[in-house]
mmCIF file of N, CA and C in Angstrom:
data_model
loop_
_atom_site.group_PDB
_atom_site.id
_atom_site.type_symbol
_atom_site.label_atom_id
_atom_site.label_comp_id
_atom_site.label_asym_id
_atom_site.label_seq_id
_atom_site.Cartn_x
_atom_site.Cartn_y
_atom_site.Cartn_z
ATOM 1 N N UNK A 99 -3.988 25.464 17.261
ATOM 2 C CA UNK A 99 -4.406 24.217 17.859
ATOM 3 C C UNK A 99 -3.243 23.669 18.671
ATOM 4 N N UNK A 100 -3.524 23.104 19.805
ATOM 5 C CA UNK A 100 -2.463 22.596 20.670
ATOM 6 C C UNK A 100 -1.903 21.290 20.113
ATOM 7 N N UNK A 101 -0.744 20.958 20.624
ATOM 8 C CA UNK A 101 -0.086 19.728 20.189
ATOM 9 C C UNK A 101 -0.959 18.508 20.508
ATOM 10 N N UNK A 102 -1.680 18.553 21.617
ATOM 11 C CA UNK A 102 -2.533 17.435 22.002
ATOM 12 C C UNK A 102 -3.656 17.226 20.976
ATOM 13 N N UNK A 103 -4.231 18.311 20.476
ATOM 14 C CA UNK A 103 -5.276 18.192 19.463
ATOM 15 C C UNK A 103 -4.708 17.634 18.164
ATOM 16 N N UNK A 104 -3.511 18.076 17.807
ATOM 17 C CA UNK A 104 -2.891 17.585 16.580
ATOM 18 C C UNK A 104 -2.599 16.095 16.696
ATOM 19 N N UNK A 105 -2.110 15.669 17.855
ATOM 20 C CA UNK A 105 -1.846 14.243 18.072
ATOM 21 C C UNK A 105 -3.142 13.446 17.980
ATOM 22 N N UNK A 106 -4.219 13.978 18.527
ATOM 23 C CA UNK A 106 -5.498 13.260 18.445
ATOM 24 C C UNK A 106 -5.977 13.159 16.996
ATOM 25 N N UNK A 107 -5.725 14.197 16.190
ATOM 26 C CA UNK A 107 -6.081 14.132 14.769
ATOM 27 C C UNK A 107 -5.251 13.068 14.062
ATOM 28 N N UNK A 108 -3.953 13.015 14.355
ATOM 29 C CA UNK A 108 -3.105 11.998 13.722
ATOM 30 C C UNK A 108 -3.541 10.588 14.117
ATOM 31 N N UNK A 109 -3.904 10.367 15.366
ATOM 32 C CA UNK A 109 -4.363 9.032 15.768
ATOM 33 C C UNK A 109 -5.679 8.678 15.077
ATOM 34 N N UNK A 110 -6.553 9.647 14.907
ATOM 35 C CA UNK A 110 -7.804 9.403 14.183
ATOM 36 C C UNK A 110 -7.515 9.075 12.719
ATOM 37 N N UNK A 111 -6.573 9.797 12.114
ATOM 38 C CA UNK A 111 -6.199 9.501 10.732
ATOM 39 C C UNK A 111 -5.600 8.104 10.606
ATOM 40 N N UNK A 112 -4.753 7.722 11.570
ATOM 41 C CA UNK A 112 -4.160 6.383 11.546
ATOM 42 C C UNK A 112 -5.230 5.302 11.606
ATOM 43 N N UNK A 113 -6.243 5.521 12.410
ATOM 44 C CA UNK A 113 -7.299 4.516 12.556
ATOM 45 C C UNK A 113 -8.181 4.429 11.312
ATOM 46 N N UNK A 114 -8.403 5.552 10.650
ATOM 47 C CA UNK A 114 -9.325 5.579 9.514
ATOM 48 C C UNK A 114 -8.662 5.324 8.170
ATOM 49 N N UNK A 115 -7.332 5.416 8.087
ATOM 50 C CA UNK A 115 -6.658 5.303 6.796
ATOM 51 C C UNK A 115 -6.785 3.883 6.253
ATOM 52 N N UNK A 116 -7.116 3.710 4.967
ATOM 53 C CA UNK A 116 -7.285 2.357 4.417
ATOM 54 C C UNK A 116 -5.956 1.606 4.331
ATOM 55 N N UNK A 117 -6.039 0.295 4.431
ATOM 56 C CA UNK A 117 -4.852 -0.556 4.358
ATOM 57 C C UNK A 117 -4.462 -0.762 2.901
ATOM 58 N N UNK A 118 -3.174 -0.826 2.637
ATOM 59 C CA UNK A 118 -2.659 -1.049 1.294
ATOM 60 C C UNK A 118 -2.446 -2.542 1.101
ATOM 61 N N UNK A 119 -3.248 -3.153 0.238
ATOM 62 C CA UNK A 119 -3.163 -4.596 0.027
ATOM 63 C C UNK A 119 -1.957 -4.978 -0.827
ATOM 64 N N UNK A 120 -1.492 -4.072 -1.684
ATOM 65 C CA UNK A 120 -0.366 -4.399 -2.563
ATOM 66 C C UNK A 120 0.973 -4.342 -1.845
ATOM 67 N N UNK A 121 1.163 -3.353 -0.969
ATOM 68 C CA UNK A 121 2.433 -3.204 -0.247
ATOM 69 C C UNK A 121 2.170 -3.052 1.246
ATOM 70 N N UNK A 122 1.867 -4.132 1.929
ATOM 71 C CA UNK A 122 1.580 -4.002 3.364
ATOM 72 C C UNK A 122 2.815 -3.665 4.194
ATOM 73 N N UNK A 123 4.012 -3.878 3.656
ATOM 74 C CA UNK A 123 5.226 -3.590 4.429
ATOM 75 C C UNK A 123 5.580 -2.107 4.428
ATOM 76 N N UNK A 124 5.097 -1.339 3.465
ATOM 77 C CA UNK A 124 5.357 0.106 3.401
ATOM 78 C C UNK A 124 4.028 0.823 3.206
ATOM 79 N N UNK A 125 3.443 1.227 4.292
ATOM 80 C CA UNK A 125 2.154 1.896 4.205
ATOM 81 C C UNK A 125 2.309 3.384 4.491
ATOM 82 N N UNK A 126 1.300 4.126 4.116
ATOM 83 C CA UNK A 126 1.273 5.563 4.366
ATOM 84 C C UNK A 126 1.323 5.844 5.860
ATOM 85 N N UNK A 127 0.666 4.985 6.628
ATOM 86 C CA UNK A 127 0.658 5.165 8.078
ATOM 87 C C UNK A 127 2.068 5.051 8.645
ATOM 88 N N UNK A 128 2.821 4.038 8.221
ATOM 89 C CA UNK A 128 4.160 3.808 8.769
ATOM 90 C C UNK A 128 5.141 4.890 8.344
ATOM 91 N N UNK A 129 5.037 5.345 7.129
ATOM 92 C CA UNK A 129 6.039 6.262 6.590
ATOM 93 C C UNK A 129 5.734 7.722 6.915
ATOM 94 N N UNK A 130 4.485 8.113 6.905
ATOM 95 C CA UNK A 130 4.134 9.524 7.085
ATOM 96 C C UNK A 130 3.490 9.806 8.437
ATOM 97 N N UNK A 131 2.432 9.113 8.770
ATOM 98 C CA UNK A 131 1.638 9.491 9.941
ATOM 99 C C UNK A 131 2.276 9.106 11.271
ATOM 100 N N UNK A 132 2.792 7.878 11.400
ATOM 101 C CA UNK A 132 3.366 7.454 12.686
ATOM 102 C C UNK A 132 4.567 8.295 13.112
ATOM 103 N N UNK A 133 5.511 8.630 12.213
ATOM 104 C CA UNK A 133 6.616 9.500 12.658
ATOM 105 C C UNK A 133 6.140 10.867 13.149
ATOM 106 N N UNK A 134 5.108 11.403 12.543
ATOM 107 C CA UNK A 134 4.576 12.695 12.998
ATOM 108 C C UNK A 134 3.904 12.554 14.353
ATOM 109 N N UNK A 135 3.250 11.424 14.568
ATOM 110 C CA UNK A 135 2.587 11.183 15.843
ATOM 111 C C UNK A 135 3.598 10.983 16.961
ATOM 112 N N UNK A 136 4.722 10.334 16.666
ATOM 113 C CA UNK A 136 5.718 10.032 17.686
ATOM 114 C C UNK A 136 6.683 11.181 17.939
ATOM 115 N N UNK A 137 6.589 12.241 17.148
ATOM 116 C CA UNK A 137 7.483 13.385 17.346
ATOM 117 C C UNK A 137 7.226 13.999 18.719
ATOM 118 N N UNK A 138 8.300 14.426 19.337
ATOM 119 C CA UNK A 138 8.179 15.021 20.675
ATOM 120 C C UNK A 138 7.371 16.311 20.597
ATOM 121 N N UNK A 139 6.651 16.669 21.653
ATOM 122 C CA UNK A 139 5.856 17.902 21.640
ATOM 123 C C UNK A 139 6.693 19.158 21.429
ATOM 124 N N UNK A 140 7.968 19.098 21.773
ATOM 125 C CA UNK A 140 8.821 20.266 21.586
ATOM 126 C C UNK A 140 9.665 20.135 20.328
ATOM 127 N N UNK A 141 9.276 19.253 19.419
ATOM 128 C CA UNK A 141 10.057 19.045 18.197
ATOM 129 C C UNK A 141 10.055 20.315 17.366
ATOM 130 N N UNK A 142 11.197 20.617 16.806
ATOM 131 C CA UNK A 142 11.307 21.818 15.984
ATOM 132 C C UNK A 142 11.347 21.422 14.524
ATOM 133 N N UNK A 143 10.840 22.261 13.642
ATOM 134 C CA UNK A 143 10.919 21.974 12.227
ATOM 135 C C UNK A 143 12.366 22.023 11.759
ATOM 136 N N UNK A 144 12.644 21.356 10.649
ATOM 137 C CA UNK A 144 14.013 21.283 10.143
ATOM 138 C C UNK A 144 14.535 22.673 9.816
ATOM 139 N N UNK A 145 15.731 22.951 10.265
ATOM 140 C CA UNK A 145 16.383 24.212 9.953
ATOM 141 C C UNK A 145 16.006 25.366 10.859
ATOM 142 N N UNK A 146 15.199 25.140 11.880
ATOM 143 C CA UNK A 146 14.798 26.216 12.785
ATOM 144 C C UNK A 146 15.488 25.995 14.125
ATOM 145 N N UNK A 147 16.135 27.026 14.618
ATOM 146 C CA UNK A 147 16.858 26.901 15.881
ATOM 147 C C UNK A 147 15.909 27.042 17.060
ATOM 148 N N UNK A 148 16.389 26.664 18.237
ATOM 149 C CA UNK A 148 15.540 26.742 19.430
ATOM 150 C C UNK A 148 15.239 28.188 19.809
ATOM 151 N N UNK A 149 16.155 29.125 19.492
ATOM 152 C CA UNK A 149 15.884 30.535 19.794
ATOM 153 C C UNK A 149 14.727 31.048 18.941
ATOM 154 N N UNK A 150 14.681 30.600 17.696
ATOM 155 C CA UNK A 150 13.608 31.057 16.816
ATOM 156 C C UNK A 150 12.267 30.482 17.253
ATOM 157 N N UNK A 151 12.290 29.275 17.802
ATOM 158 C CA UNK A 151 11.040 28.652 18.246
ATOM 159 C C UNK A 151 10.501 29.327 19.488
ATOM 160 N N UNK A 152 11.376 29.877 20.307
ATOM 161 C CA UNK A 152 10.906 30.500 21.540
ATOM 162 C C UNK A 152 10.072 31.745 21.267
ATOM 163 N N UNK A 153 10.214 32.335 20.088
ATOM 164 C CA UNK A 153 9.378 33.492 19.766
ATOM 165 C C UNK A 153 7.971 33.012 19.407
ATOM 166 N N UNK A 154 6.939 33.744 19.813
ATOM 167 C CA UNK A 154 5.561 33.296 19.585
ATOM 168 C C UNK A 154 5.195 33.180 18.113
ATOM 169 N N UNK A 155 5.730 34.055 17.269
ATOM 170 C CA UNK A 155 5.351 34.008 15.858
ATOM 171 C C UNK A 155 5.872 32.751 15.186
ATOM 172 N N UNK A 156 7.086 32.307 15.512
ATOM 173 C CA UNK A 156 7.640 31.097 14.905
ATOM 174 C C UNK A 156 6.874 29.868 15.361
ATOM 175 N N UNK A 157 6.509 29.821 16.618
ATOM 176 C CA UNK A 157 5.777 28.669 17.136
ATOM 177 C C UNK A 157 4.398 28.583 16.508
ATOM 178 N N UNK A 158 3.713 29.697 16.398
ATOM 179 C CA UNK A 158 2.370 29.663 15.825
ATOM 180 C C UNK A 158 2.407 29.289 14.348
ATOM 181 N N UNK A 159 3.436 29.715 13.613
ATOM 182 C CA UNK A 159 3.514 29.336 12.203
ATOM 183 C C UNK A 159 3.811 27.851 12.060
ATOM 184 N N UNK A 160 4.598 27.303 13.003
ATOM 185 C CA UNK A 160 4.871 25.869 12.957
ATOM 186 C C UNK A 160 3.596 25.078 13.234
ATOM 187 N N UNK A 161 2.825 25.485 14.207
ATOM 188 C CA UNK A 161 1.566 24.812 14.512
ATOM 189 C C UNK A 161 0.604 24.975 13.346
ATOM 190 N N UNK A 162 0.590 26.135 12.753
ATOM 191 C CA UNK A 162 -0.283 26.373 11.610
ATOM 192 C C UNK A 162 0.077 25.437 10.461
ATOM 193 N N UNK A 163 1.367 25.200 10.238
ATOM 194 C CA UNK A 163 1.772 24.267 9.202
ATOM 195 C C UNK A 163 1.283 22.861 9.521
ATOM 196 N N UNK A 164 1.359 22.456 10.774
ATOM 197 C CA UNK A 164 0.845 21.138 11.149
ATOM 198 C C UNK A 164 -0.663 21.075 10.947
ATOM 199 N N UNK A 165 -1.355 22.155 11.239
ATOM 200 C CA UNK A 165 -2.800 22.181 10.997
ATOM 201 C C UNK A 165 -3.096 21.990 9.517
ATOM 202 N N UNK A 166 -2.336 22.667 8.665
ATOM 203 C CA UNK A 166 -2.523 22.512 7.225
ATOM 204 C C UNK A 166 -2.242 21.082 6.787
ATOM 205 N N UNK A 167 -1.222 20.460 7.370
ATOM 206 C CA UNK A 167 -0.896 19.082 7.013
ATOM 207 C C UNK A 167 -1.997 18.123 7.453
ATOM 208 N N UNK A 168 -2.542 18.336 8.630
ATOM 209 C CA UNK A 168 -3.643 17.490 9.105
ATOM 210 C C UNK A 168 -4.863 17.682 8.213
ATOM 211 N N UNK A 169 -5.169 18.925 7.858
ATOM 212 C CA UNK A 169 -6.305 19.184 6.972
ATOM 213 C C UNK A 169 -6.100 18.542 5.609
ATOM 214 N N UNK A 170 -4.884 18.606 5.075
ATOM 215 C CA UNK A 170 -4.594 17.980 3.786
ATOM 216 C C UNK A 170 -4.756 16.464 3.868
ATOM 217 N N UNK A 171 -4.338 15.867 4.972
ATOM 218 C CA UNK A 171 -4.497 14.420 5.139
ATOM 219 C C UNK A 171 -5.976 14.041 5.191
ATOM 220 N N UNK A 172 -6.788 14.846 5.863
ATOM 221 C CA UNK A 172 -8.231 14.576 5.888
ATOM 222 C C UNK A 172 -8.833 14.705 4.491
ATOM 223 N N UNK A 173 -8.393 15.696 3.721
ATOM 224 C CA UNK A 173 -8.896 15.846 2.356
ATOM 225 C C UNK A 173 -8.524 14.640 1.503
ATOM 226 N N UNK A 174 -7.310 14.115 1.674
ATOM 227 C CA UNK A 174 -6.908 12.915 0.942
ATOM 228 C C UNK A 174 -7.727 11.707 1.384
ATOM 229 N N UNK A 175 -7.974 11.598 2.660
ATOM 230 C CA UNK A 175 -8.741 10.472 3.195
ATOM 231 C C UNK A 175 -10.160 10.448 2.638
ATOM 232 N N UNK A 176 -10.750 11.601 2.472
ATOM 233 C CA UNK A 176 -12.133 11.696 1.998
ATOM 234 C C UNK A 176 -12.234 11.779 0.474
ATOM 235 N N UNK A 177 -11.122 11.663 -0.235
ATOM 236 C CA UNK A 177 -11.080 11.749 -1.701
ATOM 237 C C UNK A 177 -11.695 13.044 -2.218
ATOM 238 N N UNK A 178 -11.486 14.122 -1.511
ATOM 239 C CA UNK A 178 -12.094 15.400 -1.890
ATOM 240 C C UNK A 178 -11.607 15.891 -3.247
ATOM 241 N N UNK A 179 -10.334 15.671 -3.545
ATOM 242 C CA UNK A 179 -9.788 16.184 -4.799
ATOM 243 C C UNK A 179 -10.296 15.381 -5.991
ATOM 244 N N UNK A 180 -10.421 14.068 -5.846
ATOM 245 C CA UNK A 180 -10.926 13.274 -6.963
ATOM 246 C C UNK A 180 -12.415 13.532 -7.194
ATOM 247 N N UNK A 181 -13.137 13.920 -6.154
ATOM 248 C CA UNK A 181 -14.548 14.271 -6.324
ATOM 249 C C UNK A 181 -14.690 15.646 -6.963
ATOM 250 N N UNK A 182 -13.815 16.557 -6.592
ATOM 251 C CA UNK A 182 -13.914 17.927 -7.094
ATOM 252 C C UNK A 182 -13.390 18.047 -8.523
ATOM 253 N N UNK A 183 -12.309 17.346 -8.838
ATOM 254 C CA UNK A 183 -11.683 17.450 -10.156
ATOM 255 C C UNK A 183 -11.746 16.096 -10.856
ATOM 256 N N UNK A 184 -12.915 15.716 -11.313
ATOM 257 C CA UNK A 184 -13.079 14.430 -11.990
ATOM 258 C C UNK A 184 -12.427 14.481 -13.372
ATOM 259 N N UNK A 185 -11.674 13.425 -13.724
ATOM 260 C CA UNK A 185 -11.092 13.395 -15.069
ATOM 261 C C UNK A 185 -12.187 13.154 -16.108
ATOM 262 N N UNK A 186 -12.014 13.741 -17.266
ATOM 263 C CA UNK A 186 -13.011 13.622 -18.319
ATOM 264 C C UNK A 186 -13.023 12.244 -18.958
ATOM 265 N N UNK A 187 -14.079 11.985 -19.695
ATOM 266 C CA UNK A 187 -14.227 10.684 -20.352
ATOM 267 C C UNK A 187 -13.142 10.470 -21.398
ATOM 268 N N UNK A 188 -12.741 11.520 -22.084
ATOM 269 C CA UNK A 188 -11.696 11.375 -23.102
ATOM 270 C C UNK A 188 -10.363 10.984 -22.477
ATOM 271 N N UNK A 189 -10.122 11.426 -21.251
ATOM 272 C CA UNK A 189 -8.882 11.076 -20.563
ATOM 273 C C UNK A 189 -8.930 9.641 -20.043
ATOM 274 N N UNK A 190 -10.068 9.234 -19.504
ATOM 275 C CA UNK A 190 -10.185 7.902 -18.913
ATOM 276 C C UNK A 190 -10.432 6.801 -19.943
ATOM 277 N N UNK A 191 -10.865 7.159 -21.130
ATOM 278 C CA UNK A 191 -11.084 6.184 -22.196
ATOM 279 C C UNK A 191 -10.399 6.670 -23.467
ATOM 280 N N UNK A 192 -9.064 6.537 -23.531
ATOM 281 C CA UNK A 192 -8.352 7.007 -24.721
ATOM 282 C C UNK A 192 -8.748 6.188 -25.951
ATOM 283 N N UNK A 193 -8.721 6.808 -27.097
ATOM 284 C CA UNK A 193 -9.158 6.148 -28.323
ATOM 285 C C UNK A 193 -8.268 4.961 -28.680
ATOM 286 N N UNK A 194 -7.004 5.011 -28.308
ATOM 287 C CA UNK A 194 -6.099 3.916 -28.657
ATOM 288 C C UNK A 194 -6.409 2.637 -27.877
ATOM 289 N N UNK A 195 -6.885 2.764 -26.642
ATOM 290 C CA UNK A 195 -7.218 1.599 -25.816
ATOM 291 C C UNK A 195 -8.281 2.019 -24.797
ATOM 292 N N UNK A 196 -9.548 2.000 -25.185
ATOM 293 C CA UNK A 196 -10.600 2.529 -24.308
ATOM 294 C C UNK A 196 -10.766 1.780 -22.988
ATOM 295 N N UNK A 197 -10.388 0.529 -22.927
ATOM 296 C CA UNK A 197 -10.579 -0.271 -21.709
ATOM 297 C C UNK A 197 -9.331 -0.311 -20.831
ATOM 298 N N UNK A 198 -8.314 0.487 -21.135
ATOM 299 C CA UNK A 198 -7.035 0.409 -20.424
ATOM 300 C C UNK A 198 -7.185 0.632 -18.919
ATOM 301 N N UNK A 199 -7.809 1.713 -18.509
ATOM 302 C CA UNK A 199 -7.909 2.032 -17.083
ATOM 303 C C UNK A 199 -8.864 1.094 -16.358
ATOM 304 N N UNK A 200 -9.883 0.626 -17.049
ATOM 305 C CA UNK A 200 -10.788 -0.358 -16.451
ATOM 306 C C UNK A 200 -10.045 -1.677 -16.203
ATOM 307 N N UNK A 201 -9.247 -2.112 -17.182
ATOM 308 C CA UNK A 201 -8.453 -3.334 -17.014
ATOM 309 C C UNK A 201 -7.404 -3.166 -15.917
ATOM 310 N N UNK A 202 -6.793 -2.010 -15.845
ATOM 311 C CA UNK A 202 -5.786 -1.740 -14.817
ATOM 312 C C UNK A 202 -6.408 -1.781 -13.422
ATOM 313 N N UNK A 203 -7.572 -1.189 -13.252
ATOM 314 C CA UNK A 203 -8.264 -1.216 -11.966
ATOM 315 C C UNK A 203 -8.624 -2.645 -11.567
ATOM 316 N N UNK A 204 -9.141 -3.416 -12.530
ATOM 317 C CA UNK A 204 -9.504 -4.805 -12.254
ATOM 318 C C UNK A 204 -8.271 -5.619 -11.876
ATOM 319 N N UNK A 205 -7.181 -5.420 -12.590
ATOM 320 C CA UNK A 205 -5.925 -6.123 -12.304
ATOM 321 C C UNK A 205 -5.413 -5.789 -10.901
ATOM 322 N N UNK A 206 -5.464 -4.522 -10.507
ATOM 323 C CA UNK A 206 -5.006 -4.128 -9.170
ATOM 324 C C UNK A 206 -5.897 -4.685 -8.066
ATOM 325 N N UNK A 207 -7.179 -4.858 -8.349
ATOM 326 C CA UNK A 207 -8.074 -5.454 -7.354
ATOM 327 C C UNK A 207 -7.834 -6.952 -7.209
ATOM 328 N N UNK A 208 -7.486 -7.634 -8.308
ATOM 329 C CA UNK A 208 -7.261 -9.080 -8.269
ATOM 330 C C UNK A 208 -5.882 -9.442 -7.730
ATOM 331 N N UNK A 209 -4.917 -8.593 -7.914
ATOM 332 C CA UNK A 209 -3.519 -8.916 -7.628
ATOM 333 C C UNK A 209 -3.234 -9.374 -6.197
ATOM 334 N N UNK A 210 -3.723 -8.737 -5.138
ATOM 335 C CA UNK A 210 -3.363 -9.184 -3.781
ATOM 336 C C UNK A 210 -3.850 -10.593 -3.441
ATOM 337 N N UNK A 211 -4.926 -11.036 -4.076
ATOM 338 C CA UNK A 211 -5.500 -12.344 -3.753
ATOM 339 C C UNK A 211 -5.054 -13.451 -4.705
ATOM 340 N N UNK A 212 -4.241 -13.123 -5.684
ATOM 341 C CA UNK A 212 -3.834 -14.104 -6.680
ATOM 342 C C UNK A 212 -2.696 -14.972 -6.153
ATOM 343 N N UNK A 213 -2.734 -16.238 -6.465
ATOM 344 C CA UNK A 213 -1.692 -17.168 -6.022
ATOM 345 C C UNK A 213 -0.478 -17.075 -6.942
ATOM 346 N N UNK A 214 0.577 -17.791 -6.578
ATOM 347 C CA UNK A 214 1.786 -17.829 -7.405
ATOM 348 C C UNK A 214 1.467 -18.422 -8.769
ATOM 349 N N UNK A 215 0.668 -19.470 -8.769
ATOM 350 C CA UNK A 215 0.249 -20.093 -10.028
ATOM 351 C C UNK A 215 -0.581 -19.104 -10.858
ATOM 352 N N UNK A 216 -1.461 -18.375 -10.226
ATOM 353 C CA UNK A 216 -2.271 -17.383 -10.925
ATOM 354 C C UNK A 216 -1.419 -16.271 -11.515
ATOM 355 N N UNK A 217 -0.371 -15.847 -10.800
ATOM 356 C CA UNK A 217 0.544 -14.831 -11.336
ATOM 357 C C UNK A 217 1.260 -15.346 -12.574
ATOM 358 N N UNK A 218 1.730 -16.597 -12.516
ATOM 359 C CA UNK A 218 2.445 -17.177 -13.652
ATOM 360 C C UNK A 218 1.507 -17.315 -14.846
ATOM 361 N N UNK A 219 0.289 -17.782 -14.591
ATOM 362 C CA UNK A 219 -0.689 -17.954 -15.661
ATOM 363 C C UNK A 219 -1.039 -16.611 -16.299
ATOM 364 N N UNK A 220 -1.194 -15.588 -15.496
ATOM 365 C CA UNK A 220 -1.497 -14.256 -16.026
ATOM 366 C C UNK A 220 -0.339 -13.724 -16.864
ATOM 367 N N UNK A 221 0.887 -13.987 -16.433
ATOM 368 C CA UNK A 221 2.058 -13.562 -17.201
ATOM 369 C C UNK A 221 2.091 -14.254 -18.558
ATOM 370 N N UNK A 222 1.779 -15.553 -18.593
ATOM 371 C CA UNK A 222 1.754 -16.289 -19.862
ATOM 372 C C UNK A 222 0.649 -15.761 -20.772
ATOM 373 N N UNK A 223 -0.502 -15.437 -20.196
ATOM 374 C CA UNK A 223 -1.597 -14.887 -20.997
ATOM 375 C C UNK A 223 -1.206 -13.560 -21.628
ATOM 376 N N UNK A 224 -0.455 -12.755 -20.897
ATOM 377 C CA UNK A 224 -0.076 -11.452 -21.444
ATOM 378 C C UNK A 224 1.029 -11.573 -22.488
ATOM 379 N N UNK A 225 1.810 -12.661 -22.447
ATOM 380 C CA UNK A 225 2.857 -12.861 -23.455
ATOM 381 C C UNK A 225 2.269 -13.331 -24.781
ATOM 382 N N UNK A 226 1.266 -14.177 -24.719
ATOM 383 C CA UNK A 226 0.669 -14.754 -25.924
ATOM 384 C C UNK A 226 -0.710 -14.153 -26.110
ATOM 385 N N UNK A 227 -0.878 -13.466 -27.207
ATOM 386 C CA UNK A 227 -2.175 -12.863 -27.504
ATOM 387 C C UNK A 227 -2.758 -13.554 -28.737
ATOM 388 N N UNK A 228 -3.900 -14.169 -28.527
ATOM 389 C CA UNK A 228 -4.562 -14.848 -29.647
ATOM 390 C C UNK A 228 -5.800 -14.065 -30.040
ATOM 391 N N UNK A 229 -6.010 -13.974 -31.348
ATOM 392 C CA UNK A 229 -7.209 -13.287 -31.837
ATOM 393 C C UNK A 229 -8.000 -14.208 -32.706
#
């Protein structure tokens, strides 16, 4: 695949990738995808000299690696691995605390929208447990 096609795939991934509500200052797009998109078309992989790149086999293997990386990013975007390898019920509901992962998911969904007062109140609730 040409460099232009790879760049178009990266731009499509950037547009479709979900936003991180917990850490908006460090996103997957900023750290992984944008640097790959901004790389020069003649960029060489780390540790490979320009003489090695001039050979057709080295160039095609480098492009092939980028193709694999783009395909892996699409698989992550579509949650293919979590659909294919679902964790079992015994793993997701341990006997010691069956609601642990459900509570963790709920907490992560509430956290970005919680105020400073709500954070403090939640911390106090977790310190004092009444039965």
